[in-house]
PDB file of N, CA and C in Angstrom:
ATOM      1  N   MET E  24     -37.083 -21.999  -7.144  1.00  0.00           N
ATOM      2  CA  MET E  24     -37.225 -20.673  -6.570  1.00  0.00           C
ATOM      3  C   MET E  24     -35.993 -19.853  -6.918  1.00  0.00           C
ATOM      4  N   TYR E  25     -36.206 -18.641  -7.375  1.00  0.00           N
ATOM      5  CA  TYR E  25     -35.113 -17.760  -7.773  1.00  0.00           C
ATOM      6  C   TYR E  25     -35.039 -16.590  -6.808  1.00  0.00           C
ATOM      7  N   ILE E  26     -33.869 -16.375  -6.240  1.00  0.00           N
ATOM      8  CA  ILE E  26     -33.652 -15.241  -5.340  1.00  0.00           C
ATOM      9  C   ILE E  26     -32.641 -14.316  -5.987  1.00  0.00           C
ATOM     10  N   SER E  27     -33.007 -13.057  -6.134  1.00  0.00           N
ATOM     11  CA  SER E  27     -32.130 -12.084  -6.782  1.00  0.00           C
ATOM     12  C   SER E  27     -31.125 -11.526  -5.785  1.00  0.00           C
ATOM     13  N   ASN E  28     -29.907 -11.313  -6.229  1.00  0.00           N
ATOM     14  CA  ASN E  28     -28.864 -10.715  -5.398  1.00  0.00           C
ATOM     15  C   ASN E  28     -28.644  -9.258  -5.755  1.00  0.00           C
ATOM     16  N   LEU E  29     -29.636  -8.596  -6.305  1.00  0.00           N
ATOM     17  CA  LEU E  29     -29.470  -7.195  -6.679  1.00  0.00           C
ATOM     18  C   LEU E  29     -29.177  -6.364  -5.441  1.00  0.00           C
ATOM     19  N   GLY E  30     -28.239  -5.454  -5.567  1.00  0.00           N
ATOM     20  CA  GLY E  30     -27.865  -4.609  -4.447  1.00  0.00           C
ATOM     21  C   GLY E  30     -26.808  -5.225  -3.553  1.00  0.00           C
ATOM     22  N   MET E  31     -26.493  -6.497  -3.739  1.00  0.00           N
ATOM     23  CA  MET E  31     -25.461  -7.156  -2.941  1.00  0.00           C
ATOM     24  C   MET E  31     -24.235  -7.348  -3.813  1.00  0.00           C
ATOM     25  N   THR E  32     -23.080  -7.097  -3.256  1.00  0.00           N
ATOM     26  CA  THR E  32     -21.854  -7.276  -4.021  1.00  0.00           C
ATOM     27  C   THR E  32     -20.996  -8.339  -3.352  1.00  0.00           C
ATOM     28  N   ASN E  33     -20.401  -9.176  -4.132  1.00  0.00           N
ATOM     29  CA  ASN E  33     -19.480 -10.171  -3.597  1.00  0.00           C
ATOM     30  C   ASN E  33     -18.130  -9.520  -3.394  1.00  0.00           C
ATOM     31  N   MET E  34     -17.407 -10.004  -2.409  1.00  0.00           N
ATOM     32  CA  MET E  34     -16.083  -9.450  -2.165  1.00  0.00           C
ATOM     33  C   MET E  34     -15.031 -10.505  -2.457  1.00  0.00           C
ATOM     34  N   LYS E  35     -13.855 -10.042  -2.802  1.00  0.00           N
ATOM     35  CA  LYS E  35     -12.739 -10.945  -3.060  1.00  0.00           C
ATOM     36  C   LYS E  35     -12.291 -11.551  -1.738  1.00  0.00           C
ATOM     37  N   ARG E  36     -11.912 -12.819  -1.750  1.00  0.00           N
ATOM     38  CA  ARG E  36     -11.366 -13.480  -0.569  1.00  0.00           C
ATOM     39  C   ARG E  36      -9.895 -13.752  -0.835  1.00  0.00           C
ATOM     40  N   ARG E  37      -9.039 -13.190  -0.002  1.00  0.00           N
ATOM     41  CA  ARG E  37      -7.595 -13.293  -0.200  1.00  0.00           C
ATOM     42  C   ARG E  37      -6.906 -13.713   1.084  1.00  0.00           C
ATOM     43  N   ALA E  38      -5.718 -14.294   0.929  1.00  0.00           N
ATOM     44  CA  ALA E  38      -4.920 -14.682   2.092  1.00  0.00           C
ATOM     45  C   ALA E  38      -4.383 -13.449   2.810  1.00  0.00           C
ATOM     46  N   SER E  39      -3.997 -12.423   2.046  1.00  0.00           N
ATOM     47  CA  SER E  39      -3.535 -11.175   2.655  1.00  0.00           C
ATOM     48  C   SER E  39      -4.245 -10.015   1.971  1.00  0.00           C
ATOM     49  N   VAL E  40      -4.895  -9.192   2.776  1.00  0.00           N
ATOM     50  CA  VAL E  40      -5.630  -8.046   2.239  1.00  0.00           C
ATOM     51  C   VAL E  40      -4.813  -6.784   2.458  1.00  0.00           C
ATOM     52  N   ARG E  41      -5.010  -5.807   1.599  1.00  0.00           N
ATOM     53  CA  ARG E  41      -4.296  -4.537   1.732  1.00  0.00           C
ATOM     54  C   ARG E  41      -5.150  -3.430   1.146  1.00  0.00           C
ATOM     55  N   LYS E  42      -4.849  -2.213   1.564  1.00  0.00           N
ATOM     56  CA  LYS E  42      -5.544  -1.056   1.014  1.00  0.00           C
ATOM     57  C   LYS E  42      -5.067  -0.821  -0.410  1.00  0.00           C
ATOM     58  N   ILE E  43      -5.992  -0.539  -1.311  1.00  0.00           N
ATOM     59  CA  ILE E  43      -5.647  -0.308  -2.704  1.00  0.00           C
ATOM     60  C   ILE E  43      -5.624   1.190  -3.011  1.00  0.00           C
ATOM     61  N   CYS E  44      -6.504   1.957  -2.367  1.00  0.00           N
ATOM     62  CA  CYS E  44      -6.544   3.406  -2.593  1.00  0.00           C
ATOM     63  C   CYS E  44      -6.704   4.121  -1.255  1.00  0.00           C
ATOM     64  N   LYS E  45      -6.744   5.431  -1.291  1.00  0.00           N
ATOM     65  CA  LYS E  45      -6.819   6.204  -0.048  1.00  0.00           C
ATOM     66  C   LYS E  45      -8.190   6.108   0.624  1.00  0.00           C
ATOM     67  N   ASN E  46      -9.218   5.674  -0.112  1.00  0.00           N
ATOM     68  CA  ASN E  46     -10.560   5.558   0.462  1.00  0.00           C
ATOM     69  C   ASN E  46     -10.809   4.209   1.132  1.00  0.00           C
ATOM     70  N   CYS E  47      -9.897   3.270   0.975  1.00  0.00           N
ATOM     71  CA  CYS E  47     -10.066   1.937   1.570  1.00  0.00           C
ATOM     72  C   CYS E  47      -9.907   2.017   3.088  1.00  0.00           C
ATOM     73  N   ARG E  48     -10.770   1.275   3.799  1.00  0.00           N
ATOM     74  CA  ARG E  48     -10.702   1.217   5.260  1.00  0.00           C
ATOM     75  C   ARG E  48     -10.583  -0.230   5.699  1.00  0.00           C
ATOM     76  N   MET E  49      -9.716  -0.486   6.678  1.00  0.00           N
ATOM     77  CA  MET E  49      -9.538  -1.827   7.235  1.00  0.00           C
ATOM     78  C   MET E  49     -10.471  -1.967   8.439  1.00  0.00           C
ATOM     79  N   ILE E  50     -11.254  -3.041   8.452  1.00  0.00           N
ATOM     80  CA  ILE E  50     -12.205  -3.302   9.528  1.00  0.00           C
ATOM     81  C   ILE E  50     -12.016  -4.742   9.979  1.00  0.00           C
ATOM     82  N   ARG E  51     -12.096  -4.979  11.290  1.00  0.00           N
ATOM     83  CA  ARG E  51     -12.037  -6.351  11.798  1.00  0.00           C
ATOM     84  C   ARG E  51     -13.445  -6.748  12.234  1.00  0.00           C
ATOM     85  N   ARG E  52     -13.985  -7.795  11.590  1.00  0.00           N
ATOM     86  CA  ARG E  52     -15.312  -8.308  11.930  1.00  0.00           C
ATOM     87  C   ARG E  52     -15.233  -9.814  12.098  1.00  0.00           C
ATOM     88  N   ARG E  53     -15.750 -10.296  13.221  1.00  0.00           N
ATOM     89  CA  ARG E  53     -15.792 -11.735  13.507  1.00  0.00           C
ATOM     90  C   ARG E  53     -14.438 -12.403  13.320  1.00  0.00           C
ATOM     91  N   GLY E  54     -13.367 -11.709  13.699  1.00  0.00           N
ATOM     92  CA  GLY E  54     -12.024 -12.274  13.621  1.00  0.00           C
ATOM     93  C   GLY E  54     -11.400 -12.239  12.245  1.00  0.00           C
ATOM     94  N   ARG E  55     -12.031 -11.583  11.288  1.00  0.00           N
ATOM     95  CA  ARG E  55     -11.488 -11.489   9.932  1.00  0.00           C
ATOM     96  C   ARG E  55     -11.241 -10.034   9.577  1.00  0.00           C
ATOM     97  N   LEU E  56     -10.209  -9.804   8.778  1.00  0.00           N
ATOM     98  CA  LEU E  56      -9.942  -8.459   8.283  1.00  0.00           C
ATOM     99  C   LEU E  56     -10.756  -8.236   7.019  1.00  0.00           C
ATOM    100  N   ILE E  57     -11.421  -7.087   6.947  1.00  0.00           N
ATOM    101  CA  ILE E  57     -12.230  -6.732   5.789  1.00  0.00           C
ATOM    102  C   ILE E  57     -11.781  -5.365   5.311  1.00  0.00           C
ATOM    103  N   VAL E  58     -11.649  -5.208   3.996  1.00  0.00           N
ATOM    104  CA  VAL E  58     -11.360  -3.904   3.411  1.00  0.00           C
ATOM    105  C   VAL E  58     -12.654  -3.403   2.797  1.00  0.00           C
ATOM    106  N   SER E  59     -13.107  -2.248   3.265  1.00  0.00           N
ATOM    107  CA  SER E  59     -14.314  -1.625   2.747  1.00  0.00           C
ATOM    108  C   SER E  59     -13.910  -0.340   2.038  1.00  0.00           C
ATOM    109  N   CYS E  60     -14.546  -0.064   0.892  1.00  0.00           N
ATOM    110  CA  CYS E  60     -14.164   1.103   0.101  1.00  0.00           C
ATOM    111  C   CYS E  60     -15.376   1.620  -0.657  1.00  0.00           C
ATOM    112  N   SER E  61     -15.339   2.891  -1.031  1.00  0.00           N
ATOM    113  CA  SER E  61     -16.417   3.450  -1.850  1.00  0.00           C
ATOM    114  C   SER E  61     -16.388   2.857  -3.253  1.00  0.00           C
ATOM    115  N   ASN E  62     -15.203   2.408  -3.709  1.00  0.00           N
ATOM    116  CA  ASN E  62     -15.080   1.696  -4.978  1.00  0.00           C
ATOM    117  C   ASN E  62     -15.324   0.212  -4.683  1.00  0.00           C
ATOM    118  N   LEU E  63     -16.449  -0.328  -5.154  1.00  0.00           N
ATOM    119  CA  LEU E  63     -16.837  -1.692  -4.801  1.00  0.00           C
ATOM    120  C   LEU E  63     -15.872  -2.739  -5.325  1.00  0.00           C
ATOM    121  N   ARG E  64     -15.050  -2.414  -6.297  1.00  0.00           N
ATOM    122  CA  ARG E  64     -14.049  -3.369  -6.791  1.00  0.00           C
ATOM    123  C   ARG E  64     -12.950  -3.625  -5.764  1.00  0.00           C
ATOM    124  N   HIS E  65     -12.810  -2.752  -4.784  1.00  0.00           N
ATOM    125  CA  HIS E  65     -11.752  -2.878  -3.785  1.00  0.00           C
ATOM    126  C   HIS E  65     -12.194  -3.673  -2.556  1.00  0.00           C
ATOM    127  N   LYS E  66     -13.438  -4.138  -2.508  1.00  0.00           N
ATOM    128  CA  LYS E  66     -13.925  -4.891  -1.355  1.00  0.00           C
ATOM    129  C   LYS E  66     -13.196  -6.223  -1.252  1.00  0.00           C
ATOM    130  N   GLN E  67     -12.628  -6.506  -0.056  1.00  0.00           N
ATOM    131  CA  GLN E  67     -11.855  -7.729   0.150  1.00  0.00           C
ATOM    132  C   GLN E  67     -12.144  -8.291   1.534  1.00  0.00           C
ATOM    133  N   ARG E  68     -11.949  -9.598   1.665  1.00  0.00           N
ATOM    134  CA  ARG E  68     -12.061 -10.254   2.955  1.00  0.00           C
ATOM    135  C   ARG E  68     -10.931 -11.251   3.092  1.00  0.00           C
ATOM    136  N   GLN E  69     -10.370 -11.334   4.289  1.00  0.00           N
ATOM    137  CA  GLN E  69      -9.289 -12.285   4.518  1.00  0.00           C
ATOM    138  C   GLN E  69      -9.868 -13.682   4.677  1.00  0.00           C
ATOM    139  N   LYS E  70      -9.185 -14.690   4.122  1.00  0.00           N
ATOM    140  CA  LYS E  70      -9.667 -16.082   4.203  1.00  0.00           C
ATOM    141  C   LYS E  70      -9.703 -16.586   5.613  1.00  0.00           C
TER     142      LYS E  70
END
């Protein structure tokens, strides 16, 4: 069975996350820090 991941983006997992540009936003979800941005390359999650 093949399931497509179209429309879903993977995020980088890092020990320390930081804002990369002015559009990046820091969000805390389920005890983890997440960086969300309009530029999908900047998406990060803390390990």
